[in-house]
CSV table of C-alpha atoms in Angstrom, one decimal:
chain,number,residue,atom,x,y,z
G,1,UNK,CA,14.2,-18.2,16.1
G,2,UNK,CA,14.4,-22.0,16.3
G,3,UNK,CA,14.1,-23.2,19.9
G,4,UNK,CA,17.2,-25.4,19.5
G,5,UNK,CA,19.3,-22.3,18.6
G,6,UNK,CA,17.8,-20.3,21.4
G,7,UNK,CA,18.5,-23.1,23.8
G,8,UNK,CA,22.2,-23.3,22.9
G,9,UNK,CA,22.7,-19.5,23.1
G,10,UNK,CA,20.9,-19.4,26.5
G,11,UNK,CA,23.0,-22.1,28.0
G,12,UNK,CA,26.3,-21.0,26.5
G,13,UNK,CA,25.9,-17.7,28.4
G,14,UNK,CA,24.7,-19.4,31.6
G,15,UNK,CA,27.8,-21.7,31.7
G,16,UNK,CA,30.2,-18.9,31.0
G,17,UNK,CA,28.6,-16.9,33.9
G,18,UNK,CA,28.7,-19.9,36.1
G,19,UNK,CA,32.4,-20.4,35.5
G,20,UNK,CA,33.1,-16.8,36.4
G,21,UNK,CA,30.9,-17.0,39.6
G,22,UNK,CA,32.8,-20.1,40.6
G,23,UNK,CA,36.1,-18.4,40.0
G,24,UNK,CA,35.0,-15.4,42.1
G,25,UNK,CA,34.0,-17.5,45.1
G,26,UNK,CA,37.1,-19.7,45.0
G,27,UNK,CA,39.4,-16.7,44.6
G,28,UNK,CA,38.0,-14.9,47.7
G,29,UNK,CA,38.0,-18.1,49.7
G,30,UNK,CA,41.6,-18.8,48.7
G,31,UNK,CA,42.7,-15.3,49.8
G,32,UNK,CA,40.7,-15.4,53.0
G,33,UNK,CA,42.2,-18.8,53.9
G,34,UNK,CA,45.6,-17.1,54.0
G,35,UNK,CA,44.5,-14.9,56.9
G,36,UNK,CA,45.3,-15.9,60.5
G,37,UNK,CA,42.4,-18.0,61.6
G,38,UNK,CA,41.6,-21.4,63.2
G,39,UNK,CA,41.6,-24.6,61.1
G,40,UNK,CA,37.8,-24.9,61.9
G,41,UNK,CA,37.1,-21.5,60.4
G,42,UNK,CA,39.1,-22.3,57.3
G,43,UNK,CA,37.2,-25.6,56.8
G,44,UNK,CA,33.9,-23.9,57.3
G,45,UNK,CA,34.8,-21.4,54.6
G,46,UNK,CA,35.6,-24.0,52.1
G,47,UNK,CA,32.5,-26.1,53.1
G,48,UNK,CA,30.4,-23.0,52.4
G,49,UNK,CA,31.7,-22.9,48.8
G,50,UNK,CA,30.5,-26.5,48.3
G,51,UNK,CA,27.2,-25.7,49.9
G,52,UNK,CA,26.6,-22.7,47.6
G,53,UNK,CA,26.9,-25.0,44.6
G,54,UNK,CA,25.0,-27.9,46.3
G,55,UNK,CA,28.1,-30.1,45.8
G,56,UNK,CA,28.9,-31.1,49.3
G,57,UNK,CA,27.6,-34.7,49.1
G,58,UNK,CA,29.4,-35.2,45.7
G,59,UNK,CA,32.6,-33.9,47.2
G,60,UNK,CA,32.4,-36.0,50.3
G,61,UNK,CA,31.9,-39.1,48.2
G,62,UNK,CA,35.4,-38.5,46.7
G,63,UNK,CA,37.3,-36.9,49.6
G,64,UNK,CA,37.4,-37.8,53.3
G,65,UNK,CA,38.1,-34.3,54.5
G,66,UNK,CA,37.6,-30.7,53.4
G,67,UNK,CA,40.9,-29.1,52.5
G,68,UNK,CA,41.6,-26.1,50.3
G,69,UNK,CA,43.7,-28.1,47.8
G,70,UNK,CA,41.0,-30.8,47.3
G,71,UNK,CA,38.1,-28.3,47.1
G,72,UNK,CA,39.9,-26.2,44.5
G,73,UNK,CA,40.8,-29.3,42.5
G,74,UNK,CA,37.2,-30.5,42.6
G,75,UNK,CA,35.8,-27.1,41.7
G,76,UNK,CA,38.3,-26.2,39.0
G,77,UNK,CA,39.5,-29.2,37.0
G,78,UNK,CA,37.3,-32.2,37.9
G,79,UNK,CA,35.7,-33.1,34.6
G,80,UNK,CA,33.2,-35.3,36.3
G,81,UNK,CA,31.9,-32.4,38.3
G,82,UNK,CA,29.4,-30.6,36.1
G,83,UNK,CA,29.8,-27.3,38.0
G,84,UNK,CA,33.6,-27.2,37.9
G,85,UNK,CA,35.2,-24.4,35.9
G,86,UNK,CA,36.6,-26.8,33.3
G,87,UNK,CA,33.2,-28.4,32.8
G,88,UNK,CA,31.4,-25.1,32.5
G,89,UNK,CA,33.9,-23.7,29.9
G,90,UNK,CA,33.6,-27.0,28.0
G,91,UNK,CA,29.8,-26.8,28.0
G,92,UNK,CA,29.9,-23.1,27.0
G,93,UNK,CA,32.2,-23.9,24.1
G,94,UNK,CA,30.1,-26.9,22.9
G,95,UNK,CA,26.9,-24.8,23.0
G,96,UNK,CA,28.7,-22.1,21.0
G,97,UNK,CA,30.0,-24.7,18.5
G,98,UNK,CA,26.5,-26.0,17.9
G,99,UNK,CA,25.3,-22.5,16.8
G,100,UNK,CA,28.5,-21.3,15.2
G,101,UNK,CA,26.6,-19.8,12.3
G,102,UNK,CA,24.5,-17.6,14.6
G,103,UNK,CA,27.5,-16.1,16.4
G,104,UNK,CA,29.9,-13.5,15.1
G,105,UNK,CA,33.5,-14.6,14.4
G,106,UNK,CA,34.7,-12.7,17.4
G,107,UNK,CA,32.3,-14.3,19.8
G,108,UNK,CA,33.1,-17.8,18.5
G,109,UNK,CA,36.8,-17.3,18.6
G,110,UNK,CA,36.6,-15.9,22.2
G,111,UNK,CA,34.8,-19.0,23.4
G,112,UNK,CA,37.0,-21.4,21.5
G,113,UNK,CA,40.2,-19.7,22.6
G,114,UNK,CA,39.1,-19.7,26.2
G,115,UNK,CA,38.6,-23.5,26.0
G,116,UNK,CA,41.9,-24.1,24.4
G,117,UNK,CA,43.8,-21.9,26.8
G,118,UNK,CA,42.2,-23.3,30.0
G,119,UNK,CA,43.3,-26.8,28.9
G,120,UNK,CA,46.9,-25.6,28.3
G,121,UNK,CA,47.0,-23.8,31.7
G,122,UNK,CA,45.7,-26.8,33.6
G,123,UNK,CA,48.1,-29.2,31.9
G,124,UNK,CA,51.1,-27.0,32.4
G,125,UNK,CA,50.4,-26.6,36.2
G,126,UNK,CA,49.8,-22.8,36.0
G,127,UNK,CA,46.7,-23.2,38.3
G,128,UNK,CA,48.7,-24.9,41.1
G,129,UNK,CA,51.5,-22.4,40.8
G,130,UNK,CA,49.2,-19.4,41.2
G,131,UNK,CA,45.5,-20.1,41.9
G,132,UNK,CA,44.8,-16.4,42.3
G,133,UNK,CA,46.1,-15.5,38.8
G,134,UNK,CA,44.2,-18.4,37.3
G,135,UNK,CA,40.9,-17.2,38.9
G,136,UNK,CA,41.5,-13.6,37.6
G,137,UNK,CA,42.1,-15.1,34.1
G,138,UNK,CA,38.7,-16.9,34.2
G,139,UNK,CA,37.0,-13.7,35.3
G,140,UNK,CA,38.7,-11.8,32.5
G,141,UNK,CA,37.7,-14.3,29.9
G,142,UNK,CA,34.1,-14.0,31.0
G,143,UNK,CA,34.2,-10.2,30.9
G,144,UNK,CA,35.7,-10.5,27.4
G,145,UNK,CA,33.0,-12.9,26.3
G,146,UNK,CA,30.2,-10.5,27.4
G,147,UNK,CA,32.0,-7.5,25.9
G,148,UNK,CA,32.5,-9.1,22.6
G,149,UNK,CA,28.9,-10.3,22.6
G,150,UNK,CA,27.4,-6.9,23.2
G,151,UNK,CA,29.9,-5.2,20.9
G,152,UNK,CA,29.6,-7.4,17.9
G,153,UNK,CA,26.2,-9.3,17.9
G,154,UNK,CA,23.2,-7.9,16.1
G,155,UNK,CA,20.6,-6.7,18.6
G,156,UNK,CA,18.1,-9.4,17.9
G,157,UNK,CA,16.7,-12.4,19.6
G,158,UNK,CA,20.0,-14.2,19.7
G,159,UNK,CA,21.5,-11.5,21.8
G,160,UNK,CA,18.4,-11.3,24.0
G,161,UNK,CA,18.5,-15.0,24.9
G,162,UNK,CA,22.2,-14.8,25.6
G,163,UNK,CA,21.7,-11.9,28.0
G,164,UNK,CA,18.7,-13.6,29.6
G,165,UNK,CA,20.9,-16.7,30.4
G,166,UNK,CA,23.7,-14.6,31.8
G,167,UNK,CA,21.5,-12.7,34.3
G,168,UNK,CA,19.3,-15.6,35.3
G,169,UNK,CA,22.5,-17.4,36.3
G,170,UNK,CA,23.8,-14.4,38.1
G,171,UNK,CA,20.6,-13.9,40.1
G,172,UNK,CA,20.7,-17.6,41.2
G,173,UNK,CA,24.4,-17.4,42.2
G,174,UNK,CA,24.1,-14.1,44.1
G,175,UNK,CA,21.1,-15.5,46.1
G,176,UNK,CA,23.0,-18.7,47.0
G,177,UNK,CA,26.1,-16.7,48.0
G,178,UNK,CA,24.2,-14.3,50.3
G,179,UNK,CA,22.1,-17.2,51.8
G,180,UNK,CA,25.1,-19.4,52.7
G,181,UNK,CA,27.3,-16.6,54.0
G,182,UNK,CA,24.6,-15.0,56.1
G,183,UNK,CA,23.5,-18.3,57.4
G,184,UNK,CA,27.0,-19.0,58.5
G,185,UNK,CA,27.1,-15.7,60.4
G,186,UNK,CA,23.6,-16.0,61.9
G,187,UNK,CA,24.6,-16.1,65.5
G,188,UNK,CA,27.1,-13.3,65.3
G,189,UNK,CA,24.8,-11.1,63.3
G,190,UNK,CA,22.0,-11.3,65.8
G,191,UNK,CA,24.0,-11.5,68.9
G,192,UNK,CA,27.4,-9.8,68.6
G,193,UNK,CA,29.0,-8.7,71.9
G,194,UNK,CA,28.9,-5.0,72.9
G,195,UNK,CA,31.8,-3.0,71.5
G,196,UNK,CA,34.5,-1.9,73.9
G,197,UNK,CA,35.3,-5.4,75.1
G,198,UNK,CA,38.2,-7.4,73.7
G,199,UNK,CA,35.8,-10.1,72.6
G,200,UNK,CA,33.8,-7.4,70.7
G,201,UNK,CA,36.9,-6.0,69.0
G,202,UNK,CA,37.9,-9.5,67.9
G,203,UNK,CA,34.4,-10.1,66.6
G,204,UNK,CA,34.4,-6.8,64.8
G,205,UNK,CA,37.7,-7.5,63.1
G,206,UNK,CA,36.5,-11.0,62.0
G,207,UNK,CA,33.2,-9.5,60.8
G,208,UNK,CA,35.0,-6.9,58.6
G,209,UNK,CA,37.0,-9.6,56.8
G,210,UNK,CA,34.0,-11.9,56.5
G,211,UNK,CA,31.7,-9.2,55.0
G,212,UNK,CA,34.4,-7.6,52.9
G,213,UNK,CA,35.1,-11.1,51.4
G,214,UNK,CA,31.5,-11.4,50.5
G,215,UNK,CA,31.5,-8.0,48.8
G,216,UNK,CA,34.8,-8.7,47.0
G,217,UNK,CA,33.4,-12.0,45.6
G,218,UNK,CA,30.8,-9.9,43.7
G,219,UNK,CA,33.1,-6.9,43.0
G,220,UNK,CA,31.0,-4.9,45.5
G,221,UNK,CA,33.6,-3.7,48.1
G,222,UNK,CA,34.3,-0.4,46.3
G,223,UNK,CA,30.7,0.0,45.4
G,224,UNK,CA,29.7,-0.4,49.1
G,225,UNK,CA,32.1,2.2,50.2
G,226,UNK,CA,30.8,4.6,47.5
G,227,UNK,CA,27.1,4.0,48.3
G,228,UNK,CA,27.2,3.9,52.1
G,229,UNK,CA,30.4,5.6,53.1
G,230,UNK,CA,30.3,3.8,56.4
G,231,UNK,CA,31.7,0.7,58.2
G,232,UNK,CA,30.5,-2.6,56.7
G,233,UNK,CA,27.2,-3.6,58.3
G,234,UNK,CA,25.5,-6.9,57.5
G,235,UNK,CA,22.0,-5.4,56.8
G,236,UNK,CA,23.6,-3.0,54.3
G,237,UNK,CA,25.5,-5.8,52.6
G,238,UNK,CA,22.2,-7.6,52.2
G,239,UNK,CA,20.5,-4.5,50.9
G,240,UNK,CA,23.2,-3.9,48.4
G,241,UNK,CA,23.2,-7.5,47.0
G,242,UNK,CA,19.5,-7.9,47.0
G,243,UNK,CA,17.6,-4.7,46.5
G,244,UNK,CA,19.9,-2.1,44.9
G,245,UNK,CA,19.2,-1.8,41.2
G,246,UNK,CA,22.4,0.1,40.6
G,247,UNK,CA,24.6,-2.8,41.9
G,248,UNK,CA,25.5,-4.8,38.8
G,249,UNK,CA,25.4,-8.2,40.5
G,250,UNK,CA,22.4,-7.7,42.8
G,251,UNK,CA,19.2,-9.7,42.5
G,252,UNK,CA,17.3,-6.6,41.5
G,253,UNK,CA,19.7,-5.6,38.8
G,254,UNK,CA,19.8,-9.2,37.5
G,255,UNK,CA,16.0,-9.5,37.4
G,256,UNK,CA,15.8,-6.1,35.6
G,257,UNK,CA,17.9,-7.6,32.8
G,258,UNK,CA,16.0,-10.8,32.7
G,259,UNK,CA,12.6,-9.1,32.4
G,260,UNK,CA,13.8,-6.6,29.8
G,261,UNK,CA,15.2,-9.3,27.5
G,262,UNK,CA,12.3,-11.6,28.2
G,263,UNK,CA,9.9,-8.9,27.1
G,264,UNK,CA,11.9,-8.5,23.9
G,265,UNK,CA,11.5,-12.1,22.9
G,266,UNK,CA,7.9,-12.6,24.1
G,267,UNK,CA,5.2,-12.1,21.6
G,268,UNK,CA,2.5,-12.4,24.2
G,269,UNK,CA,2.3,-9.6,26.7
G,270,UNK,CA,0.0,-11.8,28.8
G,271,UNK,CA,2.5,-14.6,29.0
G,272,UNK,CA,2.6,-16.4,32.3
G,273,UNK,CA,6.4,-16.5,32.1
G,274,UNK,CA,6.6,-12.7,31.7
G,275,UNK,CA,4.1,-12.1,34.5
G,276,UNK,CA,6.1,-14.5,36.8
G,277,UNK,CA,9.3,-12.6,36.1
G,278,UNK,CA,7.7,-9.2,36.4
G,279,UNK,CA,6.1,-10.1,39.7
G,280,UNK,CA,9.5,-11.2,41.1
G,281,UNK,CA,11.2,-8.0,39.9
G,282,UNK,CA,8.5,-5.8,41.4
G,283,UNK,CA,8.9,-7.4,44.8
G,284,UNK,CA,12.6,-6.5,44.6
G,285,UNK,CA,11.9,-3.0,43.4
G,286,UNK,CA,9.5,-2.2,46.2
G,287,UNK,CA,11.0,-4.4,49.0
G,288,UNK,CA,12.6,-3.1,52.1
G,289,UNK,CA,15.6,-4.8,53.7
G,290,UNK,CA,14.2,-4.4,57.3
G,291,UNK,CA,11.1,-6.2,56.3
G,292,UNK,CA,13.1,-9.0,54.7
G,293,UNK,CA,15.3,-9.4,57.7
G,294,UNK,CA,12.4,-9.3,60.1
G,295,UNK,CA,10.6,-12.2,58.3
G,296,UNK,CA,13.8,-14.2,57.9
G,297,UNK,CA,16.5,-13.8,55.2
G,298,UNK,CA,17.1,-17.5,54.8
G,299,UNK,CA,13.4,-18.1,54.1
G,300,UNK,CA,13.3,-15.2,51.7
G,301,UNK,CA,16.3,-16.3,49.7
G,302,UNK,CA,15.2,-20.0,49.7
G,303,UNK,CA,11.8,-18.9,48.2
G,304,UNK,CA,13.6,-16.6,45.8
G,305,UNK,CA,15.8,-19.4,44.5
G,306,UNK,CA,12.7,-21.6,44.1
G,307,UNK,CA,11.0,-18.9,42.1
G,308,UNK,CA,14.1,-18.3,39.9
G,309,UNK,CA,14.2,-22.1,39.2
G,310,UNK,CA,10.5,-22.0,38.3
G,311,UNK,CA,11.2,-19.0,36.0
G,312,UNK,CA,14.0,-20.9,34.3
G,313,UNK,CA,11.7,-23.9,33.8
G,314,UNK,CA,9.0,-21.6,32.3
G,315,UNK,CA,11.5,-20.0,29.9
G,316,UNK,CA,12.7,-23.5,28.8
G,317,UNK,CA,9.1,-24.7,28.2
G,318,UNK,CA,8.0,-21.6,26.3
G,319,UNK,CA,11.1,-20.8,24.3
G,320,UNK,CA,13.8,-23.4,24.5
G,321,UNK,CA,14.2,-27.2,24.0
G,322,UNK,CA,12.0,-29.3,26.3
G,323,UNK,CA,15.0,-31.2,27.5
G,324,UNK,CA,17.0,-28.1,28.6
G,325,UNK,CA,18.5,-28.6,32.1
């Protein structure tokens, strides 16, 4: 396959996944902000969204304060923000248009229709009228895009590069989400009051909404209940989102997909790119959450993100266009 074609397919899928991930985080933050809580807690939650995407400096350059309305506008319809939903859907569509001949008609029409529809929705004010419904629509279109891709594309290198892009982006996003959310709760996690006191009961209630919000942002709340059948505990949330290979949006599951598809397109079994990906996956496969927490979750996830970025760079150099970014 031409590297230019592979590059467009890879990034088309990454941008679509990024749009979905952004919609997931914004939707949960929007719903959580409606709960009774202090203004400081609300602001901290929205600041966390900007931190996950590394957009806090860019946001503060445009807005003086952090408010739900401004953050959502910045993350949804700001065309100058490369990580906004509108920018991601535009980039996904443009990459799809560049390789129109490689895609099935269904895949192209799904991408094109998503772009046309999101513009209509934003211009008509549907987003402002019901943000929750808009975020659900973005998630649905991403699900539809993946389903049409798997259901209609020939199982060849084109599909493998698209799948690789999707799951590399997913691993990056899940790691950022867990890192920021756990970092925000660091004091409570390591020093919660003893249960039985009014302070402890208040903390326990806040913790439930905090951790359940994290799980809901990755569609993991029902999965957690099924797997652990217990109250929501931070270490188990971390284990589910990092190490469980049967959790669809976990780091382990994402790396399984990346390695599998990378092996299918790699003609050299001794490839440094494949070895780097395989080593990262094996550490997730044989890791233990107590060891990760003991050595520091933030340090672990920071290193993971660095290694995922290195892996993305290796994939670009070996298979894609040198200018991919």
